[in-house]
Amino acid sequence: MGLIKNLWRGFRGGPDFSNCVEVTALLEDWRLNLTVPSTNIITEEEQQKINYPYNQAGWFEDNSEQSRQHHYIPIDTQLWYYLPNSPFLQTELGVLSLSVQLKRVLPDKNTNAMDLSALGRYVVAEYDERYNAPTTGPQFQGENIRRIKKVGEEVRKIFGKHAKEEEVSS
């Protein structure tokens, strides 16, 4: 049946929800349990950390990683390859990844992380502060504004006086 299903879909692989693993993280007074499909990539599994004492002074700073503006603690990452049906193609069609991370809400922002609406506003504001900043800087600060200006300059070069200002700036 799996062969027919793969032929119908045009690929094999991806997450298989009939074969799941449970990921557990103890966040001091919270317990996070996630059930995710097992990865279809054969690797050596590292011993997974379970206890995350995030309220302990300095623990987050000592253990966090950074990607762009995000400072976070990785909890778990799962990857699933999508492979072609043809035995002649020896490459993947794509990969899907899920990365579960512990990220801190900055105390000066006065946001309740358990209120999803407030958390959503916090995430959007954090994005705007970084990428829509009026000045450019490290870690892609002001990147959206820089790109908008660059495209506007290119449009003015190409179309000159024939471009209306509202067309260039939008």
PDB file of C-alpha atoms in Angstrom, residues 63-164:
ATOM      1  CA  ASN A  63      23.441  28.499  27.505  1.00  0.00           C
ATOM      2  CA  SER A  64      21.736  30.468  24.734  1.00  0.00           C
ATOM      3  CA  GLU A  65      22.599  30.519  21.057  1.00  0.00           C
ATOM      4  CA  GLN A  66      21.969  33.359  18.635  1.00  0.00           C
ATOM      5  CA  SER A  67      20.514  33.434  15.144  1.00  0.00           C
ATOM      6  CA  ARG A  68      19.905  36.934  13.814  1.00  0.00           C
ATOM      7  CA  GLN A  69      18.028  38.814  16.561  1.00  0.00           C
ATOM      8  CA  HIS A  70      16.937  35.639  18.358  1.00  0.00           C
ATOM      9  CA  HIS A  71      18.632  34.430  21.524  1.00  0.00           C
ATOM     10  CA  TYR A  72      17.309  30.981  22.349  1.00  0.00           C
ATOM     11  CA  ILE A  73      17.932  27.608  23.968  1.00  0.00           C
ATOM     12  CA  PRO A  74      17.425  24.695  21.544  1.00  0.00           C
ATOM     13  CA  ILE A  75      15.124  22.013  22.957  1.00  0.00           C
ATOM     14  CA  ASP A  76      14.659  19.648  20.013  1.00  0.00           C
ATOM     15  CA  THR A  77      15.028  19.582  16.246  1.00  0.00           C
ATOM     16  CA  GLN A  78      13.460  17.040  13.913  1.00  0.00           C
ATOM     17  CA  LEU A  79      14.123  16.750  10.164  1.00  0.00           C
ATOM     18  CA  TRP A  80      12.241  14.841   7.494  1.00  0.00           C
ATOM     19  CA  TYR A  81      13.559  14.286   3.993  1.00  0.00           C
ATOM     20  CA  TYR A  82      11.312  14.097   0.954  1.00  0.00           C
ATOM     21  CA  LEU A  83      12.807  11.701  -1.574  1.00  0.00           C
ATOM     22  CA  PRO A  84      12.000  10.979  -5.229  1.00  0.00           C
ATOM     23  CA  ASN A  85      10.213   7.736  -6.150  1.00  0.00           C
ATOM     24  CA  SER A  86      12.778   6.979  -8.840  1.00  0.00           C
ATOM     25  CA  PRO A  87      15.669   4.725  -7.805  1.00  0.00           C
ATOM     26  CA  PHE A  88      17.820   6.562 -10.371  1.00  0.00           C
ATOM     27  CA  LEU A  89      17.644   9.944  -8.627  1.00  0.00           C
ATOM     28  CA  GLN A  90      20.009   9.971  -5.662  1.00  0.00           C
ATOM     29  CA  THR A  91      19.053  13.306  -4.126  1.00  0.00           C
ATOM     30  CA  GLU A  92      16.385  14.649  -1.840  1.00  0.00           C
ATOM     31  CA  LEU A  93      13.492  16.734  -3.143  1.00  0.00           C
ATOM     32  CA  GLY A  94      13.389  18.796   0.012  1.00  0.00           C
ATOM     33  CA  VAL A  95      13.563  18.759   3.752  1.00  0.00           C
ATOM     34  CA  LEU A  96      11.092  19.820   6.417  1.00  0.00           C
ATOM     35  CA  SER A  97      12.383  20.809   9.824  1.00  0.00           C
ATOM     36  CA  LEU A  98      10.823  21.546  13.174  1.00  0.00           C
ATOM     37  CA  SER A  99      12.930  23.307  15.758  1.00  0.00           C
ATOM     38  CA  VAL A 100      11.539  23.708  19.269  1.00  0.00           C
ATOM     39  CA  GLN A 101      13.305  26.504  21.133  1.00  0.00           C
ATOM     40  CA  LEU A 102      13.064  28.272  24.466  1.00  0.00           C
ATOM     41  CA  LYS A 103      13.165  32.008  23.962  1.00  0.00           C
ATOM     42  CA  ARG A 104      12.967  34.639  26.666  1.00  0.00           C
ATOM     43  CA  VAL A 105      10.574  37.560  26.679  1.00  0.00           C
ATOM     44  CA  LEU A 106      12.630  40.554  27.772  1.00  0.00           C
ATOM     45  CA  PRO A 107      11.552  41.833  31.210  1.00  0.00           C
ATOM     46  CA  ASP A 108      11.568  45.501  30.144  1.00  0.00           C
ATOM     47  CA  LYS A 109       8.873  44.715  27.540  1.00  0.00           C
ATOM     48  CA  ASN A 110       6.355  43.812  30.294  1.00  0.00           C
ATOM     49  CA  THR A 111       4.691  41.039  28.244  1.00  0.00           C
ATOM     50  CA  ASN A 112       2.827  38.037  29.616  1.00  0.00           C
ATOM     51  CA  ALA A 113       4.147  35.107  27.562  1.00  0.00           C
ATOM     52  CA  MET A 114       1.076  33.038  28.479  1.00  0.00           C
ATOM     53  CA  ASP A 115      -1.269  35.551  26.798  1.00  0.00           C
ATOM     54  CA  LEU A 116      -1.081  34.542  23.121  1.00  0.00           C
ATOM     55  CA  SER A 117      -2.346  37.922  21.845  1.00  0.00           C
ATOM     56  CA  ALA A 118       0.248  39.814  23.902  1.00  0.00           C
ATOM     57  CA  LEU A 119       2.947  37.339  22.860  1.00  0.00           C
ATOM     58  CA  GLY A 120       1.987  37.817  19.196  1.00  0.00           C
ATOM     59  CA  ARG A 121       2.268  41.600  19.543  1.00  0.00           C
ATOM     60  CA  TYR A 122       5.656  41.144  21.235  1.00  0.00           C
ATOM     61  CA  VAL A 123       6.970  38.959  18.383  1.00  0.00           C
ATOM     62  CA  VAL A 124       5.755  41.421  15.716  1.00  0.00           C
ATOM     63  CA  ALA A 125       7.219  44.404  17.610  1.00  0.00           C
ATOM     64  CA  GLU A 126      10.554  42.587  18.017  1.00  0.00           C
ATOM     65  CA  TYR A 127      10.620  41.919  14.267  1.00  0.00           C
ATOM     66  CA  ASP A 128       9.794  45.553  13.471  1.00  0.00           C
ATOM     67  CA  GLU A 129      12.456  46.847  15.867  1.00  0.00           C
ATOM     68  CA  ARG A 130      15.087  44.727  14.104  1.00  0.00           C
ATOM     69  CA  TYR A 131      14.206  44.662  10.414  1.00  0.00           C
ATOM     70  CA  ASN A 132      12.268  47.918  10.036  1.00  0.00           C
ATOM     71  CA  ALA A 133      14.713  49.999  12.076  1.00  0.00           C
ATOM     72  CA  PRO A 134      15.545  53.349  10.445  1.00  0.00           C
ATOM     73  CA  THR A 135      19.298  52.635  10.612  1.00  0.00           C
ATOM     74  CA  THR A 136      21.196  49.577   9.435  1.00  0.00           C
ATOM     75  CA  GLY A 137      23.441  47.601  11.715  1.00  0.00           C
ATOM     76  CA  PRO A 138      24.585  44.118  12.703  1.00  0.00           C
ATOM     77  CA  GLN A 139      22.383  41.021  12.522  1.00  0.00           C
ATOM     78  CA  PHE A 140      20.245  42.451   9.676  1.00  0.00           C
ATOM     79  CA  GLN A 141      19.120  45.518  11.642  1.00  0.00           C
ATOM     80  CA  GLY A 142      17.149  47.794   9.294  1.00  0.00           C
ATOM     81  CA  GLU A 143      17.366  45.257   6.450  1.00  0.00           C
ATOM     82  CA  ASN A 144      13.808  45.859   5.173  1.00  0.00           C
ATOM     83  CA  ILE A 145      14.294  49.644   5.032  1.00  0.00           C
ATOM     84  CA  ARG A 146      17.657  49.200   3.266  1.00  0.00           C
ATOM     85  CA  ARG A 147      16.084  46.942   0.627  1.00  0.00           C
ATOM     86  CA  ILE A 148      13.126  49.289   0.080  1.00  0.00           C
ATOM     87  CA  LYS A 149      15.536  52.200  -0.468  1.00  0.00           C
ATOM     88  CA  LYS A 150      17.682  50.117  -2.831  1.00  0.00           C
ATOM     89  CA  VAL A 151      14.694  49.064  -4.949  1.00  0.00           C
ATOM     90  CA  GLY A 152      13.435  52.688  -5.001  1.00  0.00           C
ATOM     91  CA  GLU A 153      16.826  53.871  -6.261  1.00  0.00           C
ATOM     92  CA  GLU A 154      16.845  51.193  -8.967  1.00  0.00           C
ATOM     93  CA  VAL A 155      13.339  52.166 -10.096  1.00  0.00           C
ATOM     94  CA  ARG A 156      14.357  55.849 -10.268  1.00  0.00           C
ATOM     95  CA  LYS A 157      17.432  54.894 -12.334  1.00  0.00           C
ATOM     96  CA  ILE A 158      15.433  52.817 -14.782  1.00  0.00           C
ATOM     97  CA  PHE A 159      12.287  54.941 -15.111  1.00  0.00           C
ATOM     98  CA  GLY A 160      13.630  58.340 -14.066  1.00  0.00           C
ATOM     99  CA  LYS A 161      11.059  61.116 -14.227  1.00  0.00           C
ATOM    100  CA  HIS A 162       8.362  58.744 -15.535  1.00  0.00           C
ATOM    101  CA  ALA A 163       7.974  57.008 -12.140  1.00  0.00           C
ATOM    102  CA  LYS A 164       5.586  58.599  -9.683  1.00  0.00           C
TER     103      LYS A 164
END
